[in-house]
Amino acid sequence: MSSIDRLVCHETPGATLLASLSGGRLVEVAVAAKDHADLTGAVILGRIERFVPELDAAFVDIGAARAGFLRRTDMMGFDGERPPAGLPILVQVTRDALEDKGARLTMNLGLVGRYLVFHPHGEGTQLSRRVPDSAARDRLLQAMGDIGADEGGWVVRTAAAGAPRDAVVNEGQGLLVRWDGLRTRALAQRPPVVLVSEPHPLLRAVRDRGGTLAEIVLDDRALALLARRTLDSFDDRGELRLVIGNGDVLDTHDVAGQIEAALQPRMVLRSGVEILFEPGRTLCAIDVDSGSAGMRQGQGPRTALEVNLDAAEEIARQLRLRNIGGIVIVDFIDMRAQGDRARVQAVLAERVADDPVPTQVVGMTRLGLMEITRARRGPSLAQALDAFERANAAGVTGPGDRGNTAEES
């Protein structure tokens, strides 16, 4: 799957809908209701409520409706001891609250920039696996030495590969300054309090997409100004297009039509291959049918391998677009040759490798079913769009209360 090159942002009084596209094809849809801020990525000064030995985890008051969940493996500085109730601690939200579960927390904080991520409690430097060029890796490692950090760990993001050396060094030094300021504010605050929150979804996407964006289309003038400033701060050349008046921004690249298609249980590819999605509470079953494949344009029937390869490409995209999480079982058309099965599995694994949500292609069962696991991160596409409609129906007129927020990154 190619990198995301276009963003389409629909801003309403109640919520934001952000569509990410690659080559005109919809890849992701994110919804942010303005009466409920997504805390994912937020750094919070929380307070330990209680430690539960049976779970080997602590519940932390972060000022939300439900206490956050902090596993032992995500704790730092306790050396196996139980954190006492009432203790103030700095945590970061790795997954926002979902249905009846509180937010997932970690004490391994990560301050995110365009090129770098700084972990104050980490060690060493890790380079993105998508920077394969040895010369670029050596240059980046040398640049990291000029930042002047005496402690902490760093992750060098893919965007740094083509960035000027000074830009990487300056951002690293800026992240160190942010960390010092964050610690100073934490000492002056009473928990629970949000110290750092992620910016508007569009601005976060501009930051994270690097220089790959060719176009941003949106329908809000104030947000367009902020997006332009963000692009300029990174010296990006992406075109920014404002759709105001009678035009519907979601008509751009047929975003609305592609969303509608992704909400349907059955889809038919251009080749005629049919794919049926049957999501359940514990797993999602996907069935592949040759349908009218090969019968179009006077072609004869296609082989099972050709049909399954077509389906594998689209299934990888739909898992991300529909945000399907948990266990996924795919019933491909039966292939007798072991080499054909391996090829379909390899193509599927290659395509899901671009998914930011951890996804693993486990392999074929004895019954010929492909097993896949994908981490649950946020609501499904259908749930997100339902939240978008409910937020606008509620008549929200402005951003909701994020609590006592000290900084927006």
CSV table of C-alpha atoms in Angstrom, one decimal:
chain,number,residue,atom,x,y,z
A,1,MET,CA,0.0,0.0,0.0
A,2,SER,CA,1.4,3.4,-1.0
A,3,SER,CA,1.9,6.2,1.5
A,4,ILE,CA,-0.9,8.6,2.3
A,5,ASP,CA,-0.7,11.5,0.0
A,6,ARG,CA,-4.0,13.3,0.5
A,7,LEU,CA,-6.1,14.4,3.5
A,8,VAL,CA,-9.8,15.5,3.3
A,9,CYS,CA,-11.1,17.1,6.5
A,10,HIS,CA,-14.8,17.8,7.1
A,11,GLU,CA,-15.3,20.2,10.1
A,12,THR,CA,-18.8,20.5,11.7
A,13,PRO,CA,-19.9,22.2,14.9
A,14,GLY,CA,-20.1,18.8,16.6
A,15,ALA,CA,-17.1,16.8,15.2
A,16,THR,CA,-14.2,16.5,12.8
A,17,LEU,CA,-14.1,13.8,10.1
A,18,LEU,CA,-10.6,13.2,8.6
A,19,ALA,CA,-10.2,11.0,5.6
A,20,SER,CA,-6.7,9.8,4.5
A,21,LEU,CA,-6.2,8.7,1.0
A,22,SER,CA,-3.5,7.0,-1.1
A,23,GLY,CA,-3.6,7.4,-4.8
A,24,GLY,CA,-7.3,8.5,-4.6
A,25,ARG,CA,-8.2,5.4,-2.6
A,26,LEU,CA,-9.6,5.8,1.0
A,27,VAL,CA,-7.2,4.3,3.6
A,28,GLU,CA,-8.4,5.6,7.0
A,29,VAL,CA,-11.3,7.6,8.5
A,30,ALA,CA,-10.9,9.2,11.8
A,31,VAL,CA,-13.7,10.9,13.8
A,32,ALA,CA,-13.1,13.3,16.7
A,33,ALA,CA,-16.2,14.5,18.6
A,34,LYS,CA,-15.8,18.0,20.1
A,35,ASP,CA,-17.6,17.2,23.3
A,36,HIS,CA,-15.2,14.3,24.0
A,37,ALA,CA,-11.5,14.7,23.3
A,38,ASP,CA,-9.6,11.5,22.4
A,39,LEU,CA,-6.9,11.3,25.1
A,40,THR,CA,-4.6,9.0,23.0
A,41,GLY,CA,-1.1,10.4,23.3
A,42,ALA,CA,-1.9,12.8,26.1
A,43,VAL,CA,0.6,13.1,29.0
A,44,ILE,CA,-1.3,13.3,32.3
A,45,LEU,CA,-0.3,13.8,35.9
A,46,GLY,CA,-2.5,11.1,37.5
A,47,ARG,CA,-2.9,9.6,40.9
A,48,ILE,CA,-2.8,5.9,41.8
A,49,GLU,CA,-6.2,4.8,43.0
A,50,ARG,CA,-5.3,1.2,43.9
A,51,PHE,CA,-3.0,-1.7,42.9
A,52,VAL,CA,-4.7,-5.0,42.1
A,53,PRO,CA,-2.2,-7.9,42.7
A,54,GLU,CA,-4.5,-10.4,40.8
A,55,LEU,CA,-4.1,-8.3,37.7
A,56,ASP,CA,-0.6,-7.1,38.5
A,57,ALA,CA,-1.8,-3.7,37.5
A,58,ALA,CA,-2.8,-0.4,39.0
A,59,PHE,CA,-5.9,1.8,38.4
A,60,VAL,CA,-5.0,5.5,37.9
A,61,ASP,CA,-7.2,8.5,38.3
A,62,ILE,CA,-6.7,10.6,35.2
A,63,GLY,CA,-9.7,12.8,35.5
A,64,ALA,CA,-11.8,10.7,33.1
A,65,ALA,CA,-15.1,8.9,33.8
A,66,ARG,CA,-13.2,5.6,34.2
A,67,ALA,CA,-9.8,5.1,35.9
A,68,GLY,CA,-6.9,4.4,33.5
A,69,PHE,CA,-5.3,0.9,33.5
A,70,LEU,CA,-1.5,0.7,34.1
A,71,ARG,CA,0.0,-2.8,33.8
A,72,ARG,CA,3.2,-3.8,35.7
A,73,THR,CA,5.1,-4.0,32.4
A,74,ASP,CA,4.2,-0.4,31.7
A,75,MET,CA,5.4,0.9,35.1
A,76,MET,CA,8.8,2.5,35.6
A,77,GLY,CA,10.8,3.2,38.7
A,78,PHE,CA,9.1,0.8,41.2
A,79,ASP,CA,11.5,-2.1,40.8
A,80,GLY,CA,8.8,-4.7,41.5
A,81,GLU,CA,7.3,-2.8,44.4
A,82,ARG,CA,3.6,-1.9,44.6
A,83,PRO,CA,2.9,1.7,43.9
A,84,PRO,CA,1.1,3.2,46.9
A,85,ALA,CA,-2.4,4.6,46.6
A,86,GLY,CA,-2.5,8.3,46.3
A,87,LEU,CA,0.9,8.6,44.6
A,88,PRO,CA,1.1,11.2,41.8
A,89,ILE,CA,2.6,9.7,38.7
A,90,LEU,CA,3.2,10.9,35.1
A,91,VAL,CA,1.5,8.6,32.6
A,92,GLN,CA,0.7,8.7,28.9
A,93,VAL,CA,-2.4,7.3,27.2
A,94,THR,CA,-1.6,4.6,24.7
A,95,ARG,CA,-5.3,3.8,24.0
A,96,ASP,CA,-8.3,5.9,24.9
A,97,ALA,CA,-11.2,4.5,26.9
A,98,LEU,CA,-13.3,2.1,24.8
A,99,GLU,CA,-16.8,1.0,25.7
A,100,ASP,CA,-16.6,-0.4,29.3
A,101,LYS,CA,-12.8,-0.3,29.5
A,102,GLY,CA,-10.7,2.6,30.8
A,103,ALA,CA,-7.8,4.1,29.0
A,104,ARG,CA,-4.6,2.1,28.7
A,105,LEU,CA,-1.6,3.9,30.2
A,106,THR,CA,2.2,3.7,30.3
A,107,MET,CA,4.9,5.4,32.3
A,108,ASN,CA,7.3,5.2,29.3
A,109,LEU,CA,6.4,8.6,28.0
A,110,GLY,CA,7.0,9.5,24.4
A,111,LEU,CA,7.2,13.2,23.2
A,112,VAL,CA,6.5,13.1,19.4
A,113,GLY,CA,7.9,15.3,16.7
A,114,ARG,CA,8.0,15.1,13.0
A,115,TYR,CA,11.4,13.4,12.9
A,116,LEU,CA,11.9,12.1,16.4
A,117,VAL,CA,10.2,10.6,19.4
A,118,PHE,CA,11.9,11.3,22.7
A,119,HIS,CA,11.4,8.8,25.6
A,120,PRO,CA,12.7,10.5,28.8
A,121,HIS,CA,12.9,7.1,30.6
A,122,GLY,CA,14.3,5.2,27.7
A,123,GLU,CA,17.8,4.3,26.5
A,124,GLY,CA,19.7,4.3,23.2
A,125,THR,CA,18.6,5.3,19.7
A,126,GLN,CA,16.4,3.2,17.4
A,127,LEU,CA,16.0,4.0,13.7
A,128,SER,CA,12.9,3.3,11.8
A,129,ARG,CA,13.1,0.0,9.8
A,130,ARG,CA,11.8,2.0,6.8
A,131,VAL,CA,15.2,3.7,6.6
A,132,PRO,CA,17.1,0.9,4.9
A,133,ASP,CA,19.9,3.0,3.3
A,134,SER,CA,23.0,2.5,5.3
A,135,ALA,CA,24.4,5.9,4.4
A,136,ALA,CA,21.2,7.6,5.7
A,137,ARG,CA,21.3,5.6,8.9
A,138,ASP,CA,24.9,6.6,9.6
A,139,ARG,CA,24.1,10.2,8.9
A,140,LEU,CA,21.1,10.1,11.3
A,141,LEU,CA,23.1,8.4,14.0
A,142,GLN,CA,25.8,11.1,13.7
A,143,ALA,CA,23.1,13.8,13.9
A,144,MET,CA,21.6,12.3,17.1
A,145,GLY,CA,25.0,12.7,18.7
A,146,ASP,CA,24.8,16.5,18.2
A,147,ILE,CA,21.6,16.8,20.1
A,148,GLY,CA,23.5,16.8,23.4
A,149,ALA,CA,21.1,14.6,25.4
A,150,ASP,CA,22.7,13.1,28.5
A,151,GLU,CA,19.8,10.7,29.2
A,152,GLY,CA,16.7,9.2,27.6
A,153,GLY,CA,16.0,7.2,24.5
A,154,TRP,CA,15.2,8.2,21.0
A,155,VAL,CA,13.3,6.8,18.0
A,156,VAL,CA,14.2,8.2,14.7
A,157,ARG,CA,11.1,8.3,12.5
A,158,THR,CA,11.0,7.6,8.7
A,159,ALA,CA,10.5,11.2,7.9
A,160,ALA,CA,14.0,12.0,9.2
A,161,ALA,CA,15.6,10.1,6.3
A,162,GLY,CA,15.2,13.0,3.9
A,163,ALA,CA,15.4,15.8,6.4
A,164,PRO,CA,18.2,18.2,6.7
A,165,ARG,CA,20.7,17.4,9.5
A,166,ASP,CA,20.0,20.7,11.3
A,167,ALA,CA,16.3,20.1,11.3
A,168,VAL,CA,16.7,16.8,13.1
A,169,VAL,CA,19.1,18.2,15.6
A,170,ASN,CA,17.0,21.3,16.3
A,171,GLU,CA,13.8,19.2,16.8
A,172,GLY,CA,15.7,16.9,19.2
A,173,GLN,CA,16.9,19.9,21.3
A,174,GLY,CA,13.3,21.3,21.2
A,175,LEU,CA,11.9,18.0,22.6
A,176,LEU,CA,14.4,18.2,25.5
A,177,VAL,CA,13.2,21.7,26.3
A,178,ARG,CA,9.6,20.5,26.2
A,179,TRP,CA,10.5,17.7,28.6
A,180,ASP,CA,12.1,20.1,31.1
A,181,GLY,CA,9.0,22.3,30.8
A,182,LEU,CA,6.7,19.4,31.3
A,183,ARG,CA,8.5,18.3,34.5
A,184,THR,CA,8.3,21.9,35.9
A,185,ARG,CA,4.6,22.1,35.3
A,186,ALA,CA,4.0,18.7,36.8
A,187,LEU,CA,5.6,19.8,40.1
A,188,ALA,CA,3.3,22.8,40.2
A,189,GLN,CA,0.0,21.0,39.5
A,190,ARG,CA,-2.3,18.8,41.5
A,191,PRO,CA,-3.4,15.6,39.9
A,192,PRO,CA,-5.3,14.7,37.9
A,193,VAL,CA,-4.4,17.1,35.2
A,194,VAL,CA,-3.6,16.8,31.4
A,195,LEU,CA,-0.2,18.3,30.9
A,196,VAL,CA,0.2,17.7,27.1
A,197,SER,CA,-2.5,16.8,24.6
A,198,GLU,CA,-2.3,15.9,21.0
A,199,PRO,CA,-3.3,18.7,18.5
A,200,HIS,CA,-6.3,18.8,16.2
A,201,PRO,CA,-6.5,15.5,14.2
A,202,LEU,CA,-5.7,17.3,10.9
A,203,LEU,CA,-2.6,19.0,12.4
A,204,ARG,CA,-1.4,15.8,13.9
A,205,ALA,CA,-1.8,14.1,10.5
A,206,VAL,CA,0.2,16.8,8.8
A,207,ARG,CA,3.0,16.3,11.4
A,208,ASP,CA,3.0,12.6,11.1
A,209,ARG,CA,2.7,12.2,7.3
A,210,GLY,CA,6.0,13.8,6.7
A,211,GLY,CA,6.5,15.4,3.2
A,212,THR,CA,4.4,12.8,1.4
A,213,LEU,CA,1.2,15.0,1.3
A,214,ALA,CA,0.4,16.3,-2.1
A,215,GLU,CA,-3.0,17.9,-1.1
A,216,ILE,CA,-5.1,18.8,1.8
A,217,VAL,CA,-8.8,19.6,1.2
A,218,LEU,CA,-10.9,21.1,4.0
A,219,ASP,CA,-13.9,23.3,4.6
A,220,ASP,CA,-12.9,25.5,7.6
A,221,ARG,CA,-11.0,28.8,7.1
A,222,ALA,CA,-9.6,29.0,10.6
A,223,LEU,CA,-8.3,25.4,10.4
A,224,ALA,CA,-6.9,26.0,6.9
A,225,LEU,CA,-4.8,28.8,8.4
A,226,LEU,CA,-3.5,26.5,11.1
A,227,ALA,CA,-2.7,23.8,8.5
A,228,ARG,CA,-0.8,26.3,6.4
A,229,ARG,CA,1.3,27.3,9.3
A,230,THR,CA,2.0,23.7,10.2
A,231,LEU,CA,3.1,23.0,6.6
A,232,ASP,CA,5.3,26.1,6.5
A,233,SER,CA,6.9,25.1,9.8
A,234,PHE,CA,8.1,21.9,8.3
A,235,ASP,CA,8.8,23.5,4.9
A,236,ASP,CA,6.3,21.2,3.2
A,237,ARG,CA,5.0,21.9,-0.3
A,238,GLY,CA,1.6,20.3,0.0
A,239,GLU,CA,-1.3,22.1,-1.8
A,240,LEU,CA,-4.0,23.3,0.5
A,241,ARG,CA,-7.5,23.6,-1.0
A,242,LEU,CA,-10.5,25.2,0.7
A,243,VAL,CA,-14.0,24.1,-0.2
A,244,ILE,CA,-16.6,26.6,1.0
A,245,GLY,CA,-20.2,27.3,0.0
A,246,ASN,CA,-22.3,24.9,-2.0
A,247,GLY,CA,-19.4,22.4,-2.5
A,248,ASP,CA,-19.3,19.3,-0.3
A,249,VAL,CA,-15.7,18.5,0.7
A,250,LEU,CA,-16.5,14.8,1.0
A,251,ASP,CA,-17.2,14.7,-2.7
A,252,THR,CA,-13.5,15.2,-3.2
A,253,HIS,CA,-12.1,11.9,-4.6
A,254,ASP,CA,-15.5,10.4,-3.9
A,255,VAL,CA,-14.7,10.1,-0.2
A,256,ALA,CA,-18.4,9.9,0.7
A,257,GLY,CA,-18.9,7.1,-1.9
A,258,GLN,CA,-15.9,5.2,-0.7
A,259,ILE,CA,-17.1,5.4,2.9
A,260,GLU,CA,-20.5,4.2,2.0
A,261,ALA,CA,-19.0,1.2,0.1
A,262,ALA,CA,-16.9,0.3,3.2
A,263,LEU,CA,-20.0,0.2,5.3
A,264,GLN,CA,-21.5,-2.5,3.2
A,265,PRO,CA,-21.0,-6.2,4.2
A,266,ARG,CA,-20.5,-7.3,0.6
A,267,MET,CA,-18.2,-5.6,-1.9
A,268,VAL,CA,-17.4,-6.4,-5.6
A,269,LEU,CA,-14.0,-5.6,-6.9
A,270,ARG,CA,-13.5,-4.4,-10.5
A,271,SER,CA,-12.3,-7.8,-11.4
A,272,GLY,CA,-15.6,-9.2,-10.3
A,273,VAL,CA,-14.2,-10.9,-7.2
A,274,GLU,CA,-16.7,-10.7,-4.3
A,275,ILE,CA,-15.7,-10.3,-0.6
A,276,LEU,CA,-18.2,-10.7,2.3
A,277,PHE,CA,-17.4,-9.2,5.7
A,278,GLU,CA,-19.2,-10.7,8.7
A,279,PRO,CA,-17.9,-8.9,11.8
A,280,GLY,CA,-18.8,-10.5,15.2
A,281,ARG,CA,-18.1,-9.6,18.8
A,282,THR,CA,-15.2,-12.0,19.1
A,283,LEU,CA,-14.0,-12.4,15.5
A,284,CYS,CA,-14.6,-11.3,12.0
A,285,ALA,CA,-15.2,-13.8,9.2
A,286,ILE,CA,-14.4,-12.9,5.6
A,287,ASP,CA,-15.5,-15.0,2.7
A,288,VAL,CA,-14.0,-14.7,-0.8
A,289,ASP,CA,-16.1,-15.7,-3.8
A,290,SER,CA,-15.0,-15.7,-7.5
A,291,GLY,CA,-18.4,-14.1,-8.4
A,292,SER,CA,-18.2,-12.8,-11.9
A,293,ALA,CA,-14.4,-12.7,-12.0
A,294,GLY,CA,-13.0,-13.3,-15.4
A,295,MET,CA,-16.4,-13.1,-17.1
A,296,ARG,CA,-16.0,-9.4,-17.8
A,297,GLN,CA,-14.6,-8.0,-21.1
A,298,GLY,CA,-14.8,-11.5,-22.7
A,299,GLN,CA,-12.2,-13.1,-20.4
A,300,GLY,CA,-12.5,-16.7,-19.3
A,301,PRO,CA,-12.6,-18.0,-15.8
A,302,ARG,CA,-9.7,-17.0,-13.6
A,303,THR,CA,-7.7,-19.4,-11.4
A,304,ALA,CA,-8.2,-19.6,-7.7
A,305,LEU,CA,-4.8,-18.1,-7.1
A,306,GLU,CA,-5.6,-15.0,-9.2
A,307,VAL,CA,-8.9,-14.5,-7.5
A,308,ASN,CA,-7.3,-14.8,-4.0
A,309,LEU,CA,-4.5,-12.5,-4.8
A,310,ASP,CA,-7.0,-9.8,-5.9
A,311,ALA,CA,-8.9,-10.4,-2.7
A,312,ALA,CA,-5.8,-10.3,-0.4
A,313,GLU,CA,-4.9,-6.8,-1.7
A,314,GLU,CA,-8.4,-5.5,-0.9
A,315,ILE,CA,-8.8,-7.3,2.4
A,316,ALA,CA,-5.6,-5.7,3.7
A,317,ARG,CA,-7.0,-2.2,2.9
A,318,GLN,CA,-10.4,-3.0,4.3
A,319,LEU,CA,-9.0,-4.2,7.6
A,320,ARG,CA,-7.5,-0.8,8.1
A,321,LEU,CA,-10.3,1.2,6.6
A,322,ARG,CA,-13.1,-0.6,8.6
A,323,ASN,CA,-10.8,-0.7,11.6
A,324,ILE,CA,-11.5,-4.4,12.2
A,325,GLY,CA,-9.8,-5.7,15.4
A,326,GLY,CA,-9.3,-9.0,17.1
A,327,ILE,CA,-9.3,-12.3,15.3
A,328,VAL,CA,-10.0,-12.4,11.6
A,329,ILE,CA,-10.7,-15.6,9.6
A,330,VAL,CA,-10.5,-15.4,5.8
A,331,ASP,CA,-12.1,-18.2,3.7
A,332,PHE,CA,-10.2,-17.9,0.5
A,333,ILE,CA,-11.1,-20.0,-2.5
A,334,ASP,CA,-9.5,-23.4,-2.1
A,335,MET,CA,-6.0,-23.7,-3.5
A,336,ARG,CA,-4.5,-27.2,-3.7
A,337,ALA,CA,-0.9,-26.2,-4.3
A,338,GLN,CA,1.1,-25.3,-1.2
A,339,GLY,CA,3.1,-22.7,-3.2
A,340,ASP,CA,-0.1,-20.9,-4.1
A,341,ARG,CA,-1.2,-20.7,-0.5
A,342,ALA,CA,2.2,-19.4,0.5
A,343,ARG,CA,2.1,-16.7,-2.2
A,344,VAL,CA,-1.3,-15.4,-1.0
A,345,GLN,CA,-0.1,-15.4,2.6
A,346,ALA,CA,3.0,-13.5,1.5
A,347,VAL,CA,1.1,-10.8,-0.4
A,348,LEU,CA,-1.3,-10.4,2.5
A,349,ALA,CA,1.5,-10.0,5.0
A,350,GLU,CA,3.3,-7.5,2.8
A,351,ARG,CA,0.2,-5.3,2.5
A,352,VAL,CA,-0.7,-5.3,6.2
A,353,ALA,CA,2.9,-4.3,7.0
A,354,ASP,CA,1.9,-0.7,6.2
A,355,ASP,CA,-0.9,-0.8,8.8
A,356,PRO,CA,0.0,1.4,11.8
A,357,VAL,CA,-2.1,-1.0,14.0
A,358,PRO,CA,-0.1,-4.2,14.8
A,359,THR,CA,-1.4,-6.9,12.4
A,360,GLN,CA,-0.1,-10.4,12.1
A,361,VAL,CA,-0.9,-12.9,9.3
A,362,VAL,CA,-0.7,-16.2,11.3
A,363,GLY,CA,-1.2,-18.6,8.4
A,364,MET,CA,-3.5,-21.2,7.0
A,365,THR,CA,-5.4,-23.7,9.2
A,366,ARG,CA,-5.8,-27.4,8.3
A,367,LEU,CA,-9.2,-26.4,6.9
A,368,GLY,CA,-7.6,-23.8,4.6
A,369,LEU,CA,-8.7,-20.8,6.5
A,370,MET,CA,-6.3,-17.8,6.8
A,371,GLU,CA,-5.8,-16.6,10.4
A,372,ILE,CA,-5.1,-13.0,11.1
A,373,THR,CA,-4.9,-11.0,14.3
A,374,ARG,CA,-5.2,-7.2,14.4
A,375,ALA,CA,-5.0,-5.1,17.6
A,376,ARG,CA,-8.2,-3.4,18.7
A,377,ARG,CA,-7.5,0.4,18.5
A,378,GLY,CA,-10.5,2.7,18.7
A,379,PRO,CA,-14.0,2.2,17.3
A,380,SER,CA,-14.8,0.5,14.0
A,381,LEU,CA,-15.6,2.6,11.0
A,382,ALA,CA,-19.3,2.1,11.5
A,383,GLN,CA,-19.1,3.1,15.2
A,384,ALA,CA,-17.0,6.1,14.4
A,385,LEU,CA,-19.5,7.4,11.8
A,386,ASP,CA,-22.4,6.7,14.2
A,387,ALA,CA,-20.5,8.9,16.8
A,388,PHE,CA,-20.0,11.6,14.1
A,389,GLU,CA,-23.8,11.7,13.4
A,390,ARG,CA,-24.7,11.7,17.1
A,391,ALA,CA,-22.2,14.5,17.9
A,392,ASN,CA,-23.8,16.7,15.2
A,393,ALA,CA,-27.3,15.8,16.2
A,394,ALA,CA,-26.6,16.9,19.8
A,395,GLY,CA,-26.0,20.4,18.5
A,396,VAL,CA,-22.6,20.9,20.0
A,397,THR,CA,-21.4,24.4,19.2
A,398,GLY,CA,-17.8,24.3,20.1
A,399,PRO,CA,-14.9,22.3,21.5
A,400,GLY,CA,-15.7,20.4,24.6
A,401,ASP,CA,-13.9,20.7,27.9
A,402,ARG,CA,-10.7,18.7,27.9
A,403,GLY,CA,-10.3,19.3,31.6
A,404,ASN,CA,-7.4,21.3,33.0
A,405,THR,CA,-5.1,21.2,30.0
A,406,ALA,CA,-1.7,22.8,30.4
A,407,GLU,CA,-0.3,22.4,26.9
A,408,GLU,CA,-1.2,21.2,23.4
A,409,SER,CA,1.7,19.7,21.5
